[in-house]
JSON list of C-alpha atoms in Angstrom, two decimals:
[
{"chain": "U", "resi": 10, "resn": "UNK", "atom": "CA", "xyz": [226.03, 38.97, 98.33]},
{"chain": "U", "resi": 11, "resn": "UNK", "atom": "CA", "xyz": [227.32, 43.04, 97.26]},
{"chain": "U", "resi": 12, "resn": "UNK", "atom": "CA", "xyz": [231.20, 41.51, 99.02]},
{"chain": "U", "resi": 13, "resn": "UNK", "atom": "CA", "xyz": [230.20, 38.33, 97.12]},
{"chain": "U", "resi": 14, "resn": "UNK", "atom": "CA", "xyz": [229.03, 40.90, 94.11]},
{"chain": "U", "resi": 15, "resn": "UNK", "atom": "CA", "xyz": [232.46, 42.44, 94.31]},
{"chain": "U", "resi": 16, "resn": "UNK", "atom": "CA", "xyz": [234.46, 39.57, 95.10]},
{"chain": "U", "resi": 17, "resn": "UNK", "atom": "CA", "xyz": [234.15, 38.42, 91.30]},
{"chain": "U", "resi": 18, "resn": "UNK", "atom": "CA", "xyz": [234.55, 42.04, 89.66]},
{"chain": "U", "resi": 19, "resn": "UNK", "atom": "CA", "xyz": [238.58, 42.33, 90.42]},
{"chain": "U", "resi": 20, "resn": "UNK", "atom": "CA", "xyz": [238.85, 38.27, 89.44]},
{"chain": "U", "resi": 21, "resn": "UNK", "atom": "CA", "xyz": [237.51, 40.34, 86.18]},
{"chain": "U", "resi": 22, "resn": "UNK", "atom": "CA", "xyz": [233.74, 38.73, 85.30]},
{"chain": "U", "resi": 23, "resn": "UNK", "atom": "CA", "xyz": [231.85, 40.38, 85.15]},
{"chain": "U", "resi": 24, "resn": "UNK", "atom": "CA", "xyz": [228.25, 38.82, 83.75]},
{"chain": "U", "resi": 25, "resn": "UNK", "atom": "CA", "xyz": [228.73, 36.65, 87.48]},
{"chain": "U", "resi": 26, "resn": "UNK", "atom": "CA", "xyz": [229.23, 40.08, 89.09]},
{"chain": "U", "resi": 27, "resn": "UNK", "atom": "CA", "xyz": [225.86, 41.87, 87.41]},
{"chain": "U", "resi": 28, "resn": "UNK", "atom": "CA", "xyz": [223.96, 38.33, 87.73]},
{"chain": "U", "resi": 29, "resn": "UNK", "atom": "CA", "xyz": [224.92, 39.15, 91.76]},
{"chain": "U", "resi": 30, "resn": "UNK", "atom": "CA", "xyz": [223.61, 42.97, 91.52]},
{"chain": "U", "resi": 31, "resn": "UNK", "atom": "CA", "xyz": [220.59, 41.66, 89.68]},
{"chain": "U", "resi": 32, "resn": "UNK", "atom": "CA", "xyz": [219.38, 39.65, 92.32]},
{"chain": "U", "resi": 33, "resn": "UNK", "atom": "CA", "xyz": [219.59, 41.87, 94.68]},
{"chain": "U", "resi": 34, "resn": "UNK", "atom": "CA", "xyz": [218.02, 44.96, 92.19]},
{"chain": "U", "resi": 35, "resn": "UNK", "atom": "CA", "xyz": [214.95, 42.45, 92.52]},
{"chain": "U", "resi": 36, "resn": "UNK", "atom": "CA", "xyz": [215.38, 41.30, 95.66]},
{"chain": "U", "resi": 37, "resn": "UNK", "atom": "CA", "xyz": [212.98, 44.48, 97.93]},
{"chain": "U", "resi": 38, "resn": "UNK", "atom": "CA", "xyz": [216.20, 44.64, 99.69]},
{"chain": "U", "resi": 39, "resn": "UNK", "atom": "CA", "xyz": [216.45, 49.15, 101.21]},
{"chain": "U", "resi": 40, "resn": "UNK", "atom": "CA", "xyz": [217.03, 51.40, 99.21]},
{"chain": "U", "resi": 41, "resn": "UNK", "atom": "CA", "xyz": [220.53, 51.58, 100.19]},
{"chain": "U", "resi": 42, "resn": "UNK", "atom": "CA", "xyz": [220.85, 49.00, 98.94]},
{"chain": "U", "resi": 43, "resn": "UNK", "atom": "CA", "xyz": [220.10, 48.75, 96.23]},
{"chain": "U", "resi": 44, "resn": "UNK", "atom": "CA", "xyz": [221.59, 52.45, 95.61]},
{"chain": "U", "resi": 45, "resn": "UNK", "atom": "CA", "xyz": [224.79, 50.38, 95.69]},
{"chain": "U", "resi": 46, "resn": "UNK", "atom": "CA", "xyz": [224.42, 47.15, 93.46]},
{"chain": "U", "resi": 47, "resn": "UNK", "atom": "CA", "xyz": [222.79, 49.70, 90.76]},
{"chain": "U", "resi": 48, "resn": "UNK", "atom": "CA", "xyz": [225.79, 51.74, 91.40]},
{"chain": "U", "resi": 49, "resn": "UNK", "atom": "CA", "xyz": [227.62, 48.23, 90.88]},
{"chain": "U", "resi": 50, "resn": "UNK", "atom": "CA", "xyz": [225.91, 46.88, 88.55]},
{"chain": "U", "resi": 51, "resn": "UNK", "atom": "CA", "xyz": [226.91, 51.04, 86.27]},
{"chain": "U", "resi": 52, "resn": "UNK", "atom": "CA", "xyz": [230.33, 50.27, 87.23]},
{"chain": "U", "resi": 53, "resn": "UNK", "atom": "CA", "xyz": [230.27, 46.52, 85.22]},
{"chain": "U", "resi": 54, "resn": "UNK", "atom": "CA", "xyz": [228.76, 48.13, 82.44]},
{"chain": "U", "resi": 55, "resn": "UNK", "atom": "CA", "xyz": [230.98, 51.75, 82.39]},
{"chain": "U", "resi": 56, "resn": "UNK", "atom": "CA", "xyz": [233.75, 50.73, 83.38]},
{"chain": "U", "resi": 57, "resn": "UNK", "atom": "CA", "xyz": [234.29, 46.81, 83.34]},
{"chain": "U", "resi": 58, "resn": "UNK", "atom": "CA", "xyz": [237.27, 44.89, 83.69]},
{"chain": "U", "resi": 59, "resn": "UNK", "atom": "CA", "xyz": [238.84, 44.81, 81.18]},
{"chain": "U", "resi": 60, "resn": "UNK", "atom": "CA", "xyz": [241.82, 46.57, 79.64]},
{"chain": "U", "resi": 61, "resn": "UNK", "atom": "CA", "xyz": [242.22, 49.21, 77.10]},
{"chain": "U", "resi": 62, "resn": "UNK", "atom": "CA", "xyz": [237.94, 49.38, 76.92]},
{"chain": "U", "resi": 63, "resn": "UNK", "atom": "CA", "xyz": [236.59, 51.70, 74.96]},
{"chain": "U", "resi": 64, "resn": "UNK", "atom": "CA", "xyz": [232.48, 52.10, 75.35]},
{"chain": "U", "resi": 65, "resn": "UNK", "atom": "CA", "xyz": [230.24, 50.93, 72.49]},
{"chain": "U", "resi": 66, "resn": "UNK", "atom": "CA", "xyz": [226.89, 52.25, 71.31]},
{"chain": "U", "resi": 67, "resn": "UNK", "atom": "CA", "xyz": [225.27, 49.24, 73.36]},
{"chain": "U", "resi": 68, "resn": "UNK", "atom": "CA", "xyz": [227.26, 49.82, 75.99]},
{"chain": "U", "resi": 69, "resn": "UNK", "atom": "CA", "xyz": [225.93, 53.20, 76.79]},
{"chain": "U", "resi": 70, "resn": "UNK", "atom": "CA", "xyz": [222.43, 52.41, 75.60]},
{"chain": "U", "resi": 71, "resn": "UNK", "atom": "CA", "xyz": [222.46, 49.77, 78.64]},
{"chain": "U", "resi": 72, "resn": "UNK", "atom": "CA", "xyz": [224.53, 52.20, 80.54]},
{"chain": "U", "resi": 73, "resn": "UNK", "atom": "CA", "xyz": [221.50, 54.77, 80.27]},
{"chain": "U", "resi": 74, "resn": "UNK", "atom": "CA", "xyz": [218.28, 52.24, 80.74]},
{"chain": "U", "resi": 75, "resn": "UNK", "atom": "CA", "xyz": [220.13, 52.02, 83.73]},
{"chain": "U", "resi": 76, "resn": "UNK", "atom": "CA", "xyz": [219.94, 54.77, 84.70]},
{"chain": "U", "resi": 77, "resn": "UNK", "atom": "CA", "xyz": [216.78, 55.58, 83.92]},
{"chain": "U", "resi": 78, "resn": "UNK", "atom": "CA", "xyz": [215.13, 52.60, 84.55]},
{"chain": "U", "resi": 79, "resn": "UNK", "atom": "CA", "xyz": [215.89, 53.50, 88.51]},
{"chain": "U", "resi": 80, "resn": "UNK", "atom": "CA", "xyz": [215.31, 57.14, 88.02]},
{"chain": "U", "resi": 81, "resn": "UNK", "atom": "CA", "xyz": [211.79, 56.67, 86.54]},
{"chain": "U", "resi": 82, "resn": "UNK", "atom": "CA", "xyz": [210.92, 53.64, 89.51]},
{"chain": "U", "resi": 83, "resn": "UNK", "atom": "CA", "xyz": [212.03, 56.14, 92.36]},
{"chain": "U", "resi": 84, "resn": "UNK", "atom": "CA", "xyz": [214.69, 54.24, 93.59]},
{"chain": "U", "resi": 85, "resn": "UNK", "atom": "CA", "xyz": [217.74, 56.14, 93.78]},
{"chain": "U", "resi": 86, "resn": "UNK", "atom": "CA", "xyz": [217.53, 59.11, 95.76]},
{"chain": "U", "resi": 87, "resn": "UNK", "atom": "CA", "xyz": [218.89, 62.56, 94.01]},
{"chain": "U", "resi": 88, "resn": "UNK", "atom": "CA", "xyz": [222.46, 62.15, 95.51]},
{"chain": "U", "resi": 89, "resn": "UNK", "atom": "CA", "xyz": [222.49, 58.66, 94.13]},
{"chain": "U", "resi": 90, "resn": "UNK", "atom": "CA", "xyz": [221.34, 59.15, 91.38]},
{"chain": "U", "resi": 91, "resn": "UNK", "atom": "CA", "xyz": [223.55, 62.15, 91.09]},
{"chain": "U", "resi": 92, "resn": "UNK", "atom": "CA", "xyz": [226.62, 59.42, 92.01]},
{"chain": "U", "resi": 93, "resn": "UNK", "atom": "CA", "xyz": [225.65, 57.59, 88.73]},
{"chain": "U", "resi": 94, "resn": "UNK", "atom": "CA", "xyz": [226.16, 60.58, 86.80]},
{"chain": "U", "resi": 95, "resn": "UNK", "atom": "CA", "xyz": [229.70, 61.33, 87.73]},
{"chain": "U", "resi": 96, "resn": "UNK", "atom": "CA", "xyz": [230.72, 57.69, 87.04]},
{"chain": "U", "resi": 97, "resn": "UNK", "atom": "CA", "xyz": [229.52, 57.18, 83.67]},
{"chain": "U", "resi": 98, "resn": "UNK", "atom": "CA", "xyz": [231.27, 60.96, 82.42]},
{"chain": "U", "resi": 99, "resn": "UNK", "atom": "CA", "xyz": [235.05, 59.14, 81.23]},
{"chain": "U", "resi": 100, "resn": "UNK", "atom": "CA", "xyz": [232.91, 56.66, 79.83]},
{"chain": "U", "resi": 101, "resn": "UNK", "atom": "CA", "xyz": [230.60, 58.64, 77.72]},
{"chain": "U", "resi": 102, "resn": "UNK", "atom": "CA", "xyz": [234.19, 61.55, 77.15]},
{"chain": "U", "resi": 103, "resn": "UNK", "atom": "CA", "xyz": [235.78, 58.49, 76.17]},
{"chain": "U", "resi": 104, "resn": "UNK", "atom": "CA", "xyz": [232.97, 58.01, 73.31]},
{"chain": "U", "resi": 105, "resn": "UNK", "atom": "CA", "xyz": [231.70, 61.41, 72.48]},
{"chain": "U", "resi": 106, "resn": "UNK", "atom": "CA", "xyz": [228.73, 61.43, 73.87]},
{"chain": "U", "resi": 107, "resn": "UNK", "atom": "CA", "xyz": [229.80, 64.16, 76.37]},
{"chain": "U", "resi": 108, "resn": "UNK", "atom": "CA", "xyz": [226.42, 65.93, 76.48]},
{"chain": "U", "resi": 109, "resn": "UNK", "atom": "CA", "xyz": [224.36, 62.78, 77.25]},
{"chain": "U", "resi": 110, "resn": "UNK", "atom": "CA", "xyz": [225.92, 63.51, 81.44]},
{"chain": "U", "resi": 111, "resn": "UNK", "atom": "CA", "xyz": [225.73, 66.55, 81.04]},
{"chain": "U", "resi": 112, "resn": "UNK", "atom": "CA", "xyz": [221.69, 67.56, 80.24]},
{"chain": "U", "resi": 113, "resn": "UNK", "atom": "CA", "xyz": [220.88, 63.82, 83.19]},
{"chain": "U", "resi": 114, "resn": "UNK", "atom": "CA", "xyz": [223.56, 66.17, 85.86]},
{"chain": "U", "resi": 115, "resn": "UNK", "atom": "CA", "xyz": [221.71, 69.80, 85.31]},
{"chain": "U", "resi": 116, "resn": "UNK", "atom": "CA", "xyz": [218.67, 67.93, 85.68]},
{"chain": "U", "resi": 117, "resn": "UNK", "atom": "CA", "xyz": [220.23, 67.34, 89.08]},
{"chain": "U", "resi": 118, "resn": "UNK", "atom": "CA", "xyz": [220.58, 70.59, 90.24]},
{"chain": "U", "resi": 119, "resn": "UNK", "atom": "CA", "xyz": [217.90, 72.03, 88.14]},
{"chain": "U", "resi": 120, "resn": "UNK", "atom": "CA", "xyz": [216.46, 74.93, 90.27]},
{"chain": "U", "resi": 121, "resn": "UNK", "atom": "CA", "xyz": [214.21, 73.71, 93.33]},
{"chain": "U", "resi": 122, "resn": "UNK", "atom": "CA", "xyz": [215.04, 70.40, 92.47]},
{"chain": "U", "resi": 123, "resn": "UNK", "atom": "CA", "xyz": [215.42, 69.01, 96.91]},
{"chain": "U", "resi": 124, "resn": "UNK", "atom": "CA", "xyz": [216.93, 68.40, 98.69]},
{"chain": "U", "resi": 125, "resn": "UNK", "atom": "CA", "xyz": [219.73, 70.49, 97.45]},
{"chain": "U", "resi": 126, "resn": "UNK", "atom": "CA", "xyz": [223.59, 69.44, 97.27]},
{"chain": "U", "resi": 127, "resn": "UNK", "atom": "CA", "xyz": [225.74, 70.46, 99.52]},
{"chain": "U", "resi": 128, "resn": "UNK", "atom": "CA", "xyz": [229.47, 70.73, 99.98]},
{"chain": "U", "resi": 129, "resn": "UNK", "atom": "CA", "xyz": [231.71, 67.46, 98.84]},
{"chain": "U", "resi": 130, "resn": "UNK", "atom": "CA", "xyz": [228.43, 65.77, 97.35]},
{"chain": "U", "resi": 131, "resn": "UNK", "atom": "CA", "xyz": [228.21, 68.98, 94.91]},
{"chain": "U", "resi": 132, "resn": "UNK", "atom": "CA", "xyz": [231.33, 69.34, 93.98]},
{"chain": "U", "resi": 133, "resn": "UNK", "atom": "CA", "xyz": [231.70, 65.91, 92.63]},
{"chain": "U", "resi": 134, "resn": "UNK", "atom": "CA", "xyz": [228.32, 66.16, 90.26]},
{"chain": "U", "resi": 135, "resn": "UNK", "atom": "CA", "xyz": [230.26, 69.90, 89.52]},
{"chain": "U", "resi": 136, "resn": "UNK", "atom": "CA", "xyz": [233.47, 68.67, 88.38]},
{"chain": "U", "resi": 137, "resn": "UNK", "atom": "CA", "xyz": [233.00, 66.21, 86.28]},
{"chain": "U", "resi": 138, "resn": "UNK", "atom": "CA", "xyz": [229.79, 68.28, 84.33]},
{"chain": "U", "resi": 139, "resn": "UNK", "atom": "CA", "xyz": [233.16, 70.76, 84.29]},
{"chain": "U", "resi": 140, "resn": "UNK", "atom": "CA", "xyz": [235.31, 68.00, 82.60]},
{"chain": "U", "resi": 141, "resn": "UNK", "atom": "CA", "xyz": [232.01, 67.24, 80.79]},
{"chain": "U", "resi": 142, "resn": "UNK", "atom": "CA", "xyz": [231.90, 70.65, 78.72]},
{"chain": "U", "resi": 143, "resn": "UNK", "atom": "CA", "xyz": [236.07, 70.46, 78.45]},
{"chain": "U", "resi": 144, "resn": "UNK", "atom": "CA", "xyz": [235.31, 67.99, 76.33]},
{"chain": "U", "resi": 145, "resn": "UNK", "atom": "CA", "xyz": [232.37, 68.96, 74.23]},
{"chain": "U", "resi": 146, "resn": "UNK", "atom": "CA", "xyz": [235.09, 72.58, 73.44]},
{"chain": "U", "resi": 147, "resn": "UNK", "atom": "CA", "xyz": [233.03, 74.93, 75.76]},
{"chain": "U", "resi": 148, "resn": "UNK", "atom": "CA", "xyz": [235.51, 75.80, 78.50]},
{"chain": "U", "resi": 149, "resn": "UNK", "atom": "CA", "xyz": [233.65, 78.99, 79.41]},
{"chain": "U", "resi": 150, "resn": "UNK", "atom": "CA", "xyz": [229.82, 76.69, 80.48]},
{"chain": "U", "resi": 151, "resn": "UNK", "atom": "CA", "xyz": [233.12, 74.55, 81.29]},
{"chain": "U", "resi": 152, "resn": "UNK", "atom": "CA", "xyz": [234.62, 77.27, 84.27]},
{"chain": "U", "resi": 153, "resn": "UNK", "atom": "CA", "xyz": [231.12, 77.67, 85.36]},
{"chain": "U", "resi": 154, "resn": "UNK", "atom": "CA", "xyz": [230.77, 74.38, 86.90]},
{"chain": "U", "resi": 155, "resn": "UNK", "atom": "CA", "xyz": [233.95, 74.56, 88.27]},
{"chain": "U", "resi": 156, "resn": "UNK", "atom": "CA", "xyz": [233.70, 78.17, 90.08]},
{"chain": "U", "resi": 157, "resn": "UNK", "atom": "CA", "xyz": [229.76, 75.96, 91.54]},
{"chain": "U", "resi": 158, "resn": "UNK", "atom": "CA", "xyz": [232.49, 73.31, 92.47]},
{"chain": "U", "resi": 159, "resn": "UNK", "atom": "CA", "xyz": [234.44, 75.39, 94.80]},
{"chain": "U", "resi": 160, "resn": "UNK", "atom": "CA", "xyz": [234.39, 77.72, 97.18]},
{"chain": "U", "resi": 161, "resn": "UNK", "atom": "CA", "xyz": [236.53, 81.21, 96.00]},
{"chain": "U", "resi": 162, "resn": "UNK", "atom": "CA", "xyz": [240.21, 81.04, 96.85]},
{"chain": "U", "resi": 163, "resn": "UNK", "atom": "CA", "xyz": [243.61, 82.75, 95.83]},
{"chain": "U", "resi": 164, "resn": "UNK", "atom": "CA", "xyz": [244.65, 79.79, 92.89]},
{"chain": "U", "resi": 165, "resn": "UNK", "atom": "CA", "xyz": [240.56, 79.33, 92.14]},
{"chain": "U", "resi": 166, "resn": "UNK", "atom": "CA", "xyz": [241.22, 80.47, 88.64]},
{"chain": "U", "resi": 167, "resn": "UNK", "atom": "CA", "xyz": [244.81, 79.25, 88.27]},
{"chain": "U", "resi": 168, "resn": "UNK", "atom": "CA", "xyz": [244.08, 75.96, 89.50]},
{"chain": "U", "resi": 169, "resn": "UNK", "atom": "CA", "xyz": [240.44, 76.14, 86.93]},
{"chain": "U", "resi": 170, "resn": "UNK", "atom": "CA", "xyz": [242.38, 77.17, 83.97]},
{"chain": "U", "resi": 171, "resn": "UNK", "atom": "CA", "xyz": [244.87, 74.61, 84.22]},
{"chain": "U", "resi": 172, "resn": "UNK", "atom": "CA", "xyz": [242.97, 72.53, 84.81]},
{"chain": "U", "resi": 173, "resn": "UNK", "atom": "CA", "xyz": [240.18, 72.84, 81.87]},
{"chain": "U", "resi": 174, "resn": "UNK", "atom": "CA", "xyz": [244.16, 72.82, 78.83]},
{"chain": "U", "resi": 175, "resn": "UNK", "atom": "CA", "xyz": [245.04, 69.49, 80.71]},
{"chain": "U", "resi": 176, "resn": "UNK", "atom": "CA", "xyz": [241.98, 68.59, 79.50]},
{"chain": "U", "resi": 177, "resn": "UNK", "atom": "CA", "xyz": [241.47, 69.72, 76.44]},
{"chain": "U", "resi": 178, "resn": "UNK", "atom": "CA", "xyz": [244.88, 68.82, 75.48]},
{"chain": "U", "resi": 179, "resn": "UNK", "atom": "CA", "xyz": [243.88, 65.04, 76.15]},
{"chain": "U", "resi": 180, "resn": "UNK", "atom": "CA", "xyz": [240.32, 65.58, 74.21]},
{"chain": "U", "resi": 181, "resn": "UNK", "atom": "CA", "xyz": [242.89, 66.48, 71.67]},
{"chain": "U", "resi": 182, "resn": "UNK", "atom": "CA", "xyz": [244.84, 63.11, 72.06]},
{"chain": "U", "resi": 183, "resn": "UNK", "atom": "CA", "xyz": [242.11, 60.94, 72.30]},
{"chain": "U", "resi": 184, "resn": "UNK", "atom": "CA", "xyz": [240.72, 62.79, 69.19]},
{"chain": "U", "resi": 185, "resn": "UNK", "atom": "CA", "xyz": [243.89, 61.84, 67.26]}
]
């Protein structure tokens, strides 16, 4: 069924894809399959097949409802929840609601949360949170997230500064 839903997405038919993802979620499938179906369902909301799409408040509310439902039902692993936050980040930034994903991400990163994020899994979430902080104009906070995301290296500070500058320029262009 996941492949069928994916085919509908490729063909631009998000409505049928959503129906199939909902069938999988209602079917009591194994956790791994549920996580993939949740990701697919969320993609139809925050990354629709339409071009030049601007997220509506209704779409953002729906995305949060899907995320909250999955988290409260214990249907998401912590890593799958982080992947969904990463997936939602561009839509929330584009809608001027970057603080929402920062709050979600920080909850997942909270001290004492188990199991701890490691390596690439942590880096993706931390980089998304850094991007959201740049959109909020919180550059020092963004650098703190980026610093946590990448291992120390000779060119790291230069790359971080360049990334913050390019994201700031992009934010200014989108705001205009």
